[in-house]
CSV table of C-alpha atoms in Angstrom, one decimal:
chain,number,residue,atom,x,y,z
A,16,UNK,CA,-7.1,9.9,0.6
A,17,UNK,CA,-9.0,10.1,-2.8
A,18,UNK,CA,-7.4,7.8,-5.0
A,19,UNK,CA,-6.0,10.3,-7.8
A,20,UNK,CA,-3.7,11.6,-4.4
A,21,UNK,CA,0.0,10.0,-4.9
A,22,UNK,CA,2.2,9.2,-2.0
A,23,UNK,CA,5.1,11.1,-3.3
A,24,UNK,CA,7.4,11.9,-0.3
A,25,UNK,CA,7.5,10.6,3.3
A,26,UNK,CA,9.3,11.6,6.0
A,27,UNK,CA,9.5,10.2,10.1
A,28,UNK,CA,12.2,11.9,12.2
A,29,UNK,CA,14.6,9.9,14.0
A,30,UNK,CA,16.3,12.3,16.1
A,31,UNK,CA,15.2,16.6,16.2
A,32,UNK,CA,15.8,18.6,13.0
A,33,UNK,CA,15.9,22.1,12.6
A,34,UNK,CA,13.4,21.7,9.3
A,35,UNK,CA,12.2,19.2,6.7
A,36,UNK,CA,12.5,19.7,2.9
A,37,UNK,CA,10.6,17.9,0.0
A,38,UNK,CA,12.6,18.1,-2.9
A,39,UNK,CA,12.8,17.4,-6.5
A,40,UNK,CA,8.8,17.4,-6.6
A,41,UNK,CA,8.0,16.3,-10.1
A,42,UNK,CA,6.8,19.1,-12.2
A,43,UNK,CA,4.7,17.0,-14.2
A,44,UNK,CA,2.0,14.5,-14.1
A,45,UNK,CA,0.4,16.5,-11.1
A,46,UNK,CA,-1.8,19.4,-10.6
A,47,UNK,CA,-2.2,20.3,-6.5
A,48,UNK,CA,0.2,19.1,-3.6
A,49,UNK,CA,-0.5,18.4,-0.5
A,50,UNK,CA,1.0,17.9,3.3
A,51,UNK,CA,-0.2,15.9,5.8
A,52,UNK,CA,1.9,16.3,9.2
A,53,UNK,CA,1.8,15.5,12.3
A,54,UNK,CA,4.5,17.5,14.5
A,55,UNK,CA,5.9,18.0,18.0
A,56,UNK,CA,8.8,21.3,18.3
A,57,UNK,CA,11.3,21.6,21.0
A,58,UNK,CA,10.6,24.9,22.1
A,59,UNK,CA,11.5,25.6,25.6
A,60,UNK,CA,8.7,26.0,28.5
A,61,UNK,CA,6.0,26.9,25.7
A,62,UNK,CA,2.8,25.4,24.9
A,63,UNK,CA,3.0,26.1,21.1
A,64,UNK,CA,5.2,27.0,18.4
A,65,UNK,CA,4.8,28.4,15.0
A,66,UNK,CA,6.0,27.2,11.5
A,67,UNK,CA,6.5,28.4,8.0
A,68,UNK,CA,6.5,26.8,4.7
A,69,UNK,CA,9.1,28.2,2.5
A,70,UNK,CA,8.3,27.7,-0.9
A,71,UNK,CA,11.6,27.2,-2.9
A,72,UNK,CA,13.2,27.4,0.8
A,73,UNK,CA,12.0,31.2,-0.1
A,74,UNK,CA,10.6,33.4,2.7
A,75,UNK,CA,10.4,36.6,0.5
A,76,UNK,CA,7.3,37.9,-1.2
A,77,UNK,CA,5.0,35.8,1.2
A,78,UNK,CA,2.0,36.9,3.1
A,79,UNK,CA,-0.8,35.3,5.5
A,80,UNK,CA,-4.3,36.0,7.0
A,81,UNK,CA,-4.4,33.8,10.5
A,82,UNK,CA,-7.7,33.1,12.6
A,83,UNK,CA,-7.2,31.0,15.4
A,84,UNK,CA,-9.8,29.6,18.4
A,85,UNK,CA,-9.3,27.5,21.4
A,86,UNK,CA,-12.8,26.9,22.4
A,87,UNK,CA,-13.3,30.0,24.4
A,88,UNK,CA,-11.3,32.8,22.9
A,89,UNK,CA,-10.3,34.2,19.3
A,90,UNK,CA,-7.6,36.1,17.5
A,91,UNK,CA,-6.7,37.0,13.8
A,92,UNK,CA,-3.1,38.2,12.8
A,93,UNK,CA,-1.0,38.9,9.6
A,94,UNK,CA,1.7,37.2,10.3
A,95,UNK,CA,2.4,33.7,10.5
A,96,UNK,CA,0.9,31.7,12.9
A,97,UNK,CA,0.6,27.4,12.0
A,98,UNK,CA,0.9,26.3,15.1
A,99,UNK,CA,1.7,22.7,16.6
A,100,UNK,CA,2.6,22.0,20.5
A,101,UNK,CA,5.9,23.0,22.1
A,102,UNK,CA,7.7,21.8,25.3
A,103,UNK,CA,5.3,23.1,27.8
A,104,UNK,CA,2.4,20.7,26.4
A,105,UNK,CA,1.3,17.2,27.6
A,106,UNK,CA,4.1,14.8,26.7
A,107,UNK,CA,4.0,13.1,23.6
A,108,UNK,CA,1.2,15.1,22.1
A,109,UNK,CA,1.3,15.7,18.6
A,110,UNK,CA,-0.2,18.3,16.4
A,111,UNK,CA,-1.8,18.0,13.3
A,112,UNK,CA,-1.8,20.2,10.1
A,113,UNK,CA,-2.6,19.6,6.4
A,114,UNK,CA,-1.4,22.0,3.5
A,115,UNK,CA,-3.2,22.5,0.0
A,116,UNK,CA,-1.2,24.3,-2.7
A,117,UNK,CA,-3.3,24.0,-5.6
A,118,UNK,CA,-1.9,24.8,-9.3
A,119,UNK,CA,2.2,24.4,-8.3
A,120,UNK,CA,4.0,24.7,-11.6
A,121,UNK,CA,1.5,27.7,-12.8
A,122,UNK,CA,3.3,31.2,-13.5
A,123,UNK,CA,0.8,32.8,-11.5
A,124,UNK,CA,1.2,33.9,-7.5
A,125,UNK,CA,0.5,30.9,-5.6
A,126,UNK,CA,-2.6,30.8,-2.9
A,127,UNK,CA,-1.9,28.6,-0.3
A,128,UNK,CA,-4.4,26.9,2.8
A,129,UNK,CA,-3.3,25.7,5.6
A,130,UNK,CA,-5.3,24.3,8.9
A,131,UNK,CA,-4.0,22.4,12.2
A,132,UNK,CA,-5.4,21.3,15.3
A,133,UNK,CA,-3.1,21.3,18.3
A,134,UNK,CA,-4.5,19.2,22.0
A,135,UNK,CA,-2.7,20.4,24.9
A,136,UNK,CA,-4.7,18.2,27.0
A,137,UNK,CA,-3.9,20.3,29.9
A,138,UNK,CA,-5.2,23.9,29.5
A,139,UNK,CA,-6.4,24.0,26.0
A,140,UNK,CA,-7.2,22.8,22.5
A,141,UNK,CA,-6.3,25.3,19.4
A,142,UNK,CA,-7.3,25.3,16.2
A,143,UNK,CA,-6.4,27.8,13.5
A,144,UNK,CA,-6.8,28.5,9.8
A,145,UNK,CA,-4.4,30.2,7.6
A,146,UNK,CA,-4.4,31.7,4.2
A,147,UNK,CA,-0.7,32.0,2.4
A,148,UNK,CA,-0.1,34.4,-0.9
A,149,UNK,CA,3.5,33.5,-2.4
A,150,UNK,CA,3.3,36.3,-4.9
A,151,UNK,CA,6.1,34.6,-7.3
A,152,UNK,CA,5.4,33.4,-10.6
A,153,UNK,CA,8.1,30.3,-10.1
A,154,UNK,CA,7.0,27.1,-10.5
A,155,UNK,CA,7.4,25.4,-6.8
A,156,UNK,CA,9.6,22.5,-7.1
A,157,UNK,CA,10.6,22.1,-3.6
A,158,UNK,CA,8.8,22.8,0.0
A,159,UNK,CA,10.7,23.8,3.7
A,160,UNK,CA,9.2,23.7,6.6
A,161,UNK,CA,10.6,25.0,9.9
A,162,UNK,CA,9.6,26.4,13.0
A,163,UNK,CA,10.0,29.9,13.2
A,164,UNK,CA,11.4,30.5,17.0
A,165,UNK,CA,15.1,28.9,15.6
A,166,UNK,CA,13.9,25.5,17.4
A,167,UNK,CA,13.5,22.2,15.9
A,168,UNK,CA,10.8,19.4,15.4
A,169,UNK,CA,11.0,16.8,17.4
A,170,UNK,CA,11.9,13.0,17.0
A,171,UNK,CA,9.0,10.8,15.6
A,172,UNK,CA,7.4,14.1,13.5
A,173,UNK,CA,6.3,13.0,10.3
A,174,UNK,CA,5.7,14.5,7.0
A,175,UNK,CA,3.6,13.1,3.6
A,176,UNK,CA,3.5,15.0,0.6
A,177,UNK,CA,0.9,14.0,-2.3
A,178,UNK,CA,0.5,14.8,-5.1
A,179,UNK,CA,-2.7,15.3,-7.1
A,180,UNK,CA,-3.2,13.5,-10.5
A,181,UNK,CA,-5.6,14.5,-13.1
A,182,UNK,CA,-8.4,11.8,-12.9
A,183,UNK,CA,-7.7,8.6,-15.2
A,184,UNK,CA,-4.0,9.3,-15.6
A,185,UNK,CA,-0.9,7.4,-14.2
A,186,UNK,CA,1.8,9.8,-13.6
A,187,UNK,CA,5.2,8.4,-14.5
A,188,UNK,CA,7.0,10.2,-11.4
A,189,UNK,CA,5.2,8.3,-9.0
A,190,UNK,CA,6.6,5.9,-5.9
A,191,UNK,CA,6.4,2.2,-7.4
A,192,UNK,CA,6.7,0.8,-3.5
A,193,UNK,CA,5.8,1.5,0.0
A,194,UNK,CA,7.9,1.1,3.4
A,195,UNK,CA,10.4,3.8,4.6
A,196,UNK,CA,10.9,7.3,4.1
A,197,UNK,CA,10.3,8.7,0.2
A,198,UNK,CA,12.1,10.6,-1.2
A,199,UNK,CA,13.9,11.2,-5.0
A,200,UNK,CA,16.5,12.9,-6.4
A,201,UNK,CA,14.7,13.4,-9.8
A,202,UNK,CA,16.5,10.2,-11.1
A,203,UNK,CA,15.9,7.2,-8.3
A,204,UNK,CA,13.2,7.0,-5.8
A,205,UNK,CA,14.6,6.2,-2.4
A,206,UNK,CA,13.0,4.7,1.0
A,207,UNK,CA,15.2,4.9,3.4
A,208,UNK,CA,14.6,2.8,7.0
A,209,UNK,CA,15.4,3.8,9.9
A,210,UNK,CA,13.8,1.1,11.5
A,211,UNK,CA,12.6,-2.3,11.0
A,212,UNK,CA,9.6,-2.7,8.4
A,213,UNK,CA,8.4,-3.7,5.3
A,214,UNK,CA,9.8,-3.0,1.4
A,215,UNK,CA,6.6,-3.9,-0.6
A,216,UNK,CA,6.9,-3.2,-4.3
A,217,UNK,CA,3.7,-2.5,-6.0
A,218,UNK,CA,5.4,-4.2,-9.5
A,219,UNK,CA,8.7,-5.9,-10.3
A,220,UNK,CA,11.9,-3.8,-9.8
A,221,UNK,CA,15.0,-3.9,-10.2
A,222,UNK,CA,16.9,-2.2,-7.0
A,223,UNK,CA,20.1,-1.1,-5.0
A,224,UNK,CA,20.5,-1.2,-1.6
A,225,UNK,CA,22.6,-0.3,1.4
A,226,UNK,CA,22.7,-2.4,4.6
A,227,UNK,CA,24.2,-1.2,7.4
A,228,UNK,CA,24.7,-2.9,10.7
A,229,UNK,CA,24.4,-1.6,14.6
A,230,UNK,CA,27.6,-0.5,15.8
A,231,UNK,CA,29.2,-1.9,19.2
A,232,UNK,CA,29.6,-0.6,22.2
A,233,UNK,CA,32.4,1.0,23.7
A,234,UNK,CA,34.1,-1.7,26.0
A,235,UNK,CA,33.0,-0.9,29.8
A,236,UNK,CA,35.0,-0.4,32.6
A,237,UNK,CA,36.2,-2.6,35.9
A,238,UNK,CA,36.8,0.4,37.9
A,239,UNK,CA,40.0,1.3,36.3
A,240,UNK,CA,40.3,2.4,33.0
A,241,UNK,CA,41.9,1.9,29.5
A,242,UNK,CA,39.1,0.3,27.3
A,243,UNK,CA,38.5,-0.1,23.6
A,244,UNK,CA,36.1,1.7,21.4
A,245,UNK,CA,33.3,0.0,19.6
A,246,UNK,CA,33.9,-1.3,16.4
A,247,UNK,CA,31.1,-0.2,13.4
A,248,UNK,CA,28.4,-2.2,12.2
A,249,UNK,CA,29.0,-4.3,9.3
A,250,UNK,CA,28.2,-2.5,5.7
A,251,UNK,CA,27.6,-4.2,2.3
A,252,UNK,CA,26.0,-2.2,-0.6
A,253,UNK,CA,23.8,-4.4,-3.5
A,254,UNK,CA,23.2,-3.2,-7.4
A,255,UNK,CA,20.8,-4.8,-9.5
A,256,UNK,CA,18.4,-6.9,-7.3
A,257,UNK,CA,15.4,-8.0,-8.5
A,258,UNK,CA,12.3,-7.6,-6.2
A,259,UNK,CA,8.7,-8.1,-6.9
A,260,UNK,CA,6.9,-9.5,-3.8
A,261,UNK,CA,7.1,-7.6,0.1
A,262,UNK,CA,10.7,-8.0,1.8
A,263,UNK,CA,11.1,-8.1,5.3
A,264,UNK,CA,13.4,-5.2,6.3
A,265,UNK,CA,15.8,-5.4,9.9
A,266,UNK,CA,17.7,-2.7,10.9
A,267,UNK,CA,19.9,-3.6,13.7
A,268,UNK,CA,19.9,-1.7,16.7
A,269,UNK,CA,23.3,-0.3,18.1
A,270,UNK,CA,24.8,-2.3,21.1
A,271,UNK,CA,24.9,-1.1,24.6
A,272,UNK,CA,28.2,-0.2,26.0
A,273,UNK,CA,30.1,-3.5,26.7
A,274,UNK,CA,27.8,-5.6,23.9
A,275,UNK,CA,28.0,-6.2,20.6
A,276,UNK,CA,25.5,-4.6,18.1
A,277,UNK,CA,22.7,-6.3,16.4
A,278,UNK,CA,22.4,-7.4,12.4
A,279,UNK,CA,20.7,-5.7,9.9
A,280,UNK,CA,19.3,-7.8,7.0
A,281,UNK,CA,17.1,-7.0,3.8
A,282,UNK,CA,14.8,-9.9,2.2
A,283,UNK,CA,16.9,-13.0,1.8
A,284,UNK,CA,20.2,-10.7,0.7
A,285,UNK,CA,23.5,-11.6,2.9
A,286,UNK,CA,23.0,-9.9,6.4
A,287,UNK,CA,25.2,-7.4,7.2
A,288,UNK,CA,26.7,-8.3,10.9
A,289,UNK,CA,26.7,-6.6,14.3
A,290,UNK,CA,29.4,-4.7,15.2
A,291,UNK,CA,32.6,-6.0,17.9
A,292,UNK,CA,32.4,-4.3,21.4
A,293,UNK,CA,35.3,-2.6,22.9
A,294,UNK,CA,37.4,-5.0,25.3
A,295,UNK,CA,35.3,-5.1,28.5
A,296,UNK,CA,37.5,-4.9,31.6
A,297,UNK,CA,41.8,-4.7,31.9
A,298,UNK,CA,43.4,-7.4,29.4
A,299,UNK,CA,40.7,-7.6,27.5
A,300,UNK,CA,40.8,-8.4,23.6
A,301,UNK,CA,38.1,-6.5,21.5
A,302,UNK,CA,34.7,-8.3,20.1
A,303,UNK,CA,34.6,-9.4,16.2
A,304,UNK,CA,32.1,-8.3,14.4
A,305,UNK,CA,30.9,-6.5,11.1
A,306,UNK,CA,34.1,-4.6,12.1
A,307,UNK,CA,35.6,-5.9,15.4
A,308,UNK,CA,36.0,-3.8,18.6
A,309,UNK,CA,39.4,-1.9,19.7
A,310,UNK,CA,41.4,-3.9,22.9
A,311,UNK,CA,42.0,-2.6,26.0
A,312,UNK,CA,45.0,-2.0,27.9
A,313,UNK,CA,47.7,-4.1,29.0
A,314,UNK,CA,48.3,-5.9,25.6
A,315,UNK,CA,45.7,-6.9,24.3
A,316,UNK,CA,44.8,-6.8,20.4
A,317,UNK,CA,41.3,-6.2,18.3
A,318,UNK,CA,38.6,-8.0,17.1
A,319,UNK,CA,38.4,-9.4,13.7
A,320,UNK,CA,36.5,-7.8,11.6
A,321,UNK,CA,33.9,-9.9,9.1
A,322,UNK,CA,35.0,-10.0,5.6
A,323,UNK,CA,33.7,-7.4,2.8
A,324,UNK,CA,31.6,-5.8,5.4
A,325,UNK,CA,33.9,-4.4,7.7
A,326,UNK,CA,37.8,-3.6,9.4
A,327,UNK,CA,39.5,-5.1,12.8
A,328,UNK,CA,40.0,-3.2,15.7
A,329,UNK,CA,42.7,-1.5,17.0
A,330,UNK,CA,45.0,-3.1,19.9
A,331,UNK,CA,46.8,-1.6,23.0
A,332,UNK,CA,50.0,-2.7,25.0
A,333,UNK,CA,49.4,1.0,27.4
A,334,UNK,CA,48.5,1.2,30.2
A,335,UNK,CA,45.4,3.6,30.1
A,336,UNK,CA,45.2,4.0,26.2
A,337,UNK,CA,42.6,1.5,24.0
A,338,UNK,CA,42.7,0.6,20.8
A,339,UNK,CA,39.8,2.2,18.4
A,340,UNK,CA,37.2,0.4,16.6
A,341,UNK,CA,37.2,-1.0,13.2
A,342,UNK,CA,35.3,0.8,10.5
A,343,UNK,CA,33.8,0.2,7.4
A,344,UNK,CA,36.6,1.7,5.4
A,345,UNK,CA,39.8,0.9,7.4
A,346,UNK,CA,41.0,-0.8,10.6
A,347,UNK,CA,41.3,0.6,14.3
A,348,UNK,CA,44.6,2.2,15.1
A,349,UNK,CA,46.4,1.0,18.0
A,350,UNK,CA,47.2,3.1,21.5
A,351,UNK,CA,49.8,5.2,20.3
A,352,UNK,CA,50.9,5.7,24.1
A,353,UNK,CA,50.4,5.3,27.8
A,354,UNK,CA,47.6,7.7,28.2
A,355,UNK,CA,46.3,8.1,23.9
A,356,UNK,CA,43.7,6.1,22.7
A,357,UNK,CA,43.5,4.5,18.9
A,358,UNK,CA,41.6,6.2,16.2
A,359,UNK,CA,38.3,4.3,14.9
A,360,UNK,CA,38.6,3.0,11.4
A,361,UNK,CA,36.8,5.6,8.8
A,362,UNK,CA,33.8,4.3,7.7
A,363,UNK,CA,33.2,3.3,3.7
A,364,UNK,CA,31.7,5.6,1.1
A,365,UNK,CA,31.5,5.1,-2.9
A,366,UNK,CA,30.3,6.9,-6.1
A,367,UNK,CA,26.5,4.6,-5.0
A,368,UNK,CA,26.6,5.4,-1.3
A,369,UNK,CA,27.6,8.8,-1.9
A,370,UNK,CA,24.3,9.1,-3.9
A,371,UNK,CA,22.2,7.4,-1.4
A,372,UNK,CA,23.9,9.9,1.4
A,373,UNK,CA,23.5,13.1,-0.5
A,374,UNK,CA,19.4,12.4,-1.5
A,375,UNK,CA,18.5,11.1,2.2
A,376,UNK,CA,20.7,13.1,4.3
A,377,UNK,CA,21.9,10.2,6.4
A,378,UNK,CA,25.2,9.3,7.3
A,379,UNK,CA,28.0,11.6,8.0
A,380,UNK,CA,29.3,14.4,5.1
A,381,UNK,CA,33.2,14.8,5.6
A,382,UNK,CA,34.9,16.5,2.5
A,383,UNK,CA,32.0,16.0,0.0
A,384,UNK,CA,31.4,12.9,0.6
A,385,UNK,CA,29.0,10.4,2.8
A,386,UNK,CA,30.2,8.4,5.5
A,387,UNK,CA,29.2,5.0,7.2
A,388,UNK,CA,30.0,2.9,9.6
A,389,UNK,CA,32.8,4.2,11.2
A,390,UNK,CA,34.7,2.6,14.1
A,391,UNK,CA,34.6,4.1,17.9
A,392,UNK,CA,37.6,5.8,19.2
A,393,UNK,CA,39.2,3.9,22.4
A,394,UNK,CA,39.9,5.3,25.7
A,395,UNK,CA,42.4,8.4,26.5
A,396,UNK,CA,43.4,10.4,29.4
A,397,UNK,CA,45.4,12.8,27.7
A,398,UNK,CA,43.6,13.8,24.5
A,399,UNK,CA,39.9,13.0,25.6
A,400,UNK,CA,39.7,10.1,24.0
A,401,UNK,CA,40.8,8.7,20.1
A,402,UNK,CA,38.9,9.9,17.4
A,403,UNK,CA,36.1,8.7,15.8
A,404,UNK,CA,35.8,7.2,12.3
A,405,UNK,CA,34.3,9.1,9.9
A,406,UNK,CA,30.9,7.9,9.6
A,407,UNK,CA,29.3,7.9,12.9
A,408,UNK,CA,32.0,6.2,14.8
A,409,UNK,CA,32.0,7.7,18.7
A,410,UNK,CA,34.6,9.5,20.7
A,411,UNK,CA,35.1,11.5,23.8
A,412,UNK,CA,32.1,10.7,25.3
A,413,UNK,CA,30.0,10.8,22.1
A,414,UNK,CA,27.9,8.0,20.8
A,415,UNK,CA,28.0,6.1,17.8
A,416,UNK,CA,25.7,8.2,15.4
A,417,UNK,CA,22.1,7.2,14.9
A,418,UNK,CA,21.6,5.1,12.1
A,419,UNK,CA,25.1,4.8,10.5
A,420,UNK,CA,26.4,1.9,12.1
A,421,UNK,CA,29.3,3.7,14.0
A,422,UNK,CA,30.8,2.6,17.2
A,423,UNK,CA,30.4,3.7,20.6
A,424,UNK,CA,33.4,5.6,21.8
A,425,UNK,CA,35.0,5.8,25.1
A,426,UNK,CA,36.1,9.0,27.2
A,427,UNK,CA,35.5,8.6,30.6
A,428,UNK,CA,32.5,6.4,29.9
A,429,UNK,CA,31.8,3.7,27.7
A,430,UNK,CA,29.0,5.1,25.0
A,431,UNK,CA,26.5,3.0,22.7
A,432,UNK,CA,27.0,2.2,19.1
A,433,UNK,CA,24.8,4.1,16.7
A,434,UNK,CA,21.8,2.0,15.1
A,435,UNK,CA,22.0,0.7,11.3
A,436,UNK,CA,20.0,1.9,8.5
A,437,UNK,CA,19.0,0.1,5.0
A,438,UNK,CA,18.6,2.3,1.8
A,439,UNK,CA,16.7,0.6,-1.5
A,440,UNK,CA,16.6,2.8,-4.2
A,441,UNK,CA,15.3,1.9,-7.9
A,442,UNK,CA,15.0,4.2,-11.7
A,443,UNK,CA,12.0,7.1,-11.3
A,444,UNK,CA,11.2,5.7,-15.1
């Protein structure tokens, strides 16, 4: 990529979404944007899907001119036709595309070009070339894309948006590190990892942060039943850190059901800790942890939760009923009977983690606000299974959420804790 091209936005999928948005793209400093993808849809039994790119999530006043080839055969269509592969091709192909929108912010209608290559490596290799009018005179100041058959791109898609800078200048709205998804909210850059890497500053910075813990496990079973949810994954948020040189970035996987979850830790900043499993077996007290796992049956009580990161678990003196995991925000309940499990703990949320929610669409939205690290609901015959905390915790046979931290929960098996996730952010000026 030329050097006057600016990183501005990046996105990797960890688990299918029904579209991907660039927002808040800077309407100065720049005068082209580009994508560069590389994409996998979910659509049923086909080869290929199709995608559009809404400009201003807009799909009025837009029209295309399509050619596409596959080496033996050619067609040409109106409509829109960007193609990348679909259920029916090779496993874990990818296909390719690359967007140029030159002259964004003009009050003119906006040309578009699109090309992308897509390798069945079965039956056939496509390639296609598509010309988009957006006949609006709106400055574009934020991008959708989405497959057009109501399916969704696939886990490990990713998405780059550049921006192009007038030769010799510096645009202020500009990423000042690397590592992560990119994106802003106009005010803070964020890069948000969903797994382990590297946060490598390209100058000194001064930075807030989220570190989240794996959840535990719901607690497993001795052939009888009555177990306790997993308790979240410890949580700790930082303001004000000061980072000029690479920091080495863990996010802790969630625990399998029956183990604890793993730490997540940023740089030399306090590690946020694992959460507690759910109490394994009949009699069993729950794990500690970042917030410690809900007991099992027959009188037992929770794990300890690990202080300022995280809640106890929730105990049980039932037969059949487990406590629920300790969240973020609040403890476990206890069994509230012979045959109803405990509650998980909510997870935690605040004005900053609220922010950090809202621009990277992670954790869980309940009420207006952003959620993690919530505790596992325990076991229950009667009511499939306690409730999950707020914030990813797991329930009625329902995992701990992906990358929030949440406990497994228990139904009629013992689930996995969701994985952690670590947010820096840092001033656009």
């Amino acid at each position: 990529m030329p050097a006057n091209y600016v990183l501005l936005q990046r996105i990797e999928l960890n688990a299918s979404a029904a579209s991907v948005t660039f927002s808040n793209i800077p309407q100065s400093g720049y005068t082209d944007l580009k994508v560069v993808l590389s994409a996998r849809s979910d659509r049923a039994t086909e080869v290929d899907d199709q995608f559009i790119i809404k400009p201003n999530n807009s799909t009025s006043n837009l029209t295309y001119r399509f050619v596409r080839g596959n080496g033996s055969t050619a067609s040409s269509d109106v409509t829109n036709r960007t193609y990348v592969p679909a259920s029916g091709s090779t496993a874990s192909t990818f296909g390719n595309a690359e967007i140029y929108i030159p002259n964004y912010t003009s009050s003119v209608n906006k040309s578009f070009y699109c090309d992308s290559v897509q390798e069945t490596n079965a039956t056939g290799a496509f390639m296609s070339m598509q010309a988009i009018l957006w006949s609006d005179t709106t400055a574009i100041s934020s991008l959708v894309l989405a497959p057009v058959s109501g399916t969704n791109f696939v886990q490990y898609s990713t998405f780059s948006l550049y921006g192009l800078a007038a030769v010799g200048t510096t645009p202020v709205i500009a990423p000042k590190a690397s590592g992560g998804n990119i994106t802003t909210d106009g005010t803070y850059w964020y890069h948000t990892f969903l797994s382990s890497g590297t946060f490598t500053p390209a100058t000194g910075l001064t930075c807030d942060a989220l570190v989240v813990a794996g959840g535990g496990g719901g607690g497993t079973a001795d052939g009888s039943t009555g177990f306790g949810g997993g308790g979240a994954g410890g949580l700790l948020t930082f303001t004000s850190q000061s980072f000029s040189t690479a920091q080495t970035i863990t996010v802790g996987a969630g625990g399998a059901a029956g183990a604890n979850g793993a730490n997540s830790q940023l740089g030399s900043l306090t590690a946020t800790i694992g959460g507690g499993r759910g109490g394994n077996g009949a009699s069993s007290a729950g794990a500690s942890g970042g917030s410690g796992g809900g007991g099992s049956k027959y009188g037992t009580v929770g794990g300890s939760g690990t202080s300022g990161q995280g809640n106890a678990g929730g105990g049980s003196s039932y037969n059949e009923g487990g406590g629920g995991g300790g969240g973020a925000g609040a403890a476990g309940t206890n069994a509230i009977g012979a045959y109803a499990g405990g509650t998980g703990g909510i997870g935690a949320t605040s004005a900053l983690i609220n922010a950090m929610g809202s621009a990277t669409t992670t954790g869980e939205l309940y009420s207006g606000n952003y959620y993690y690290a919530g505790g596992g609901g325990g076991y229950s015959t009667a009511s499939g299974g306690g409730g999950g905390g707020k914030g990813g915790g797991g329930t009625n046979n329902v995992a701990g959420f992906t990358n929030t931290g949440g406990g497994g929960g228990y139904y009629t098996n013992a689930l996995a804790g969701g994985s952690g996730i670590i947010i820096v952010r840092y001033l656009v000026a």
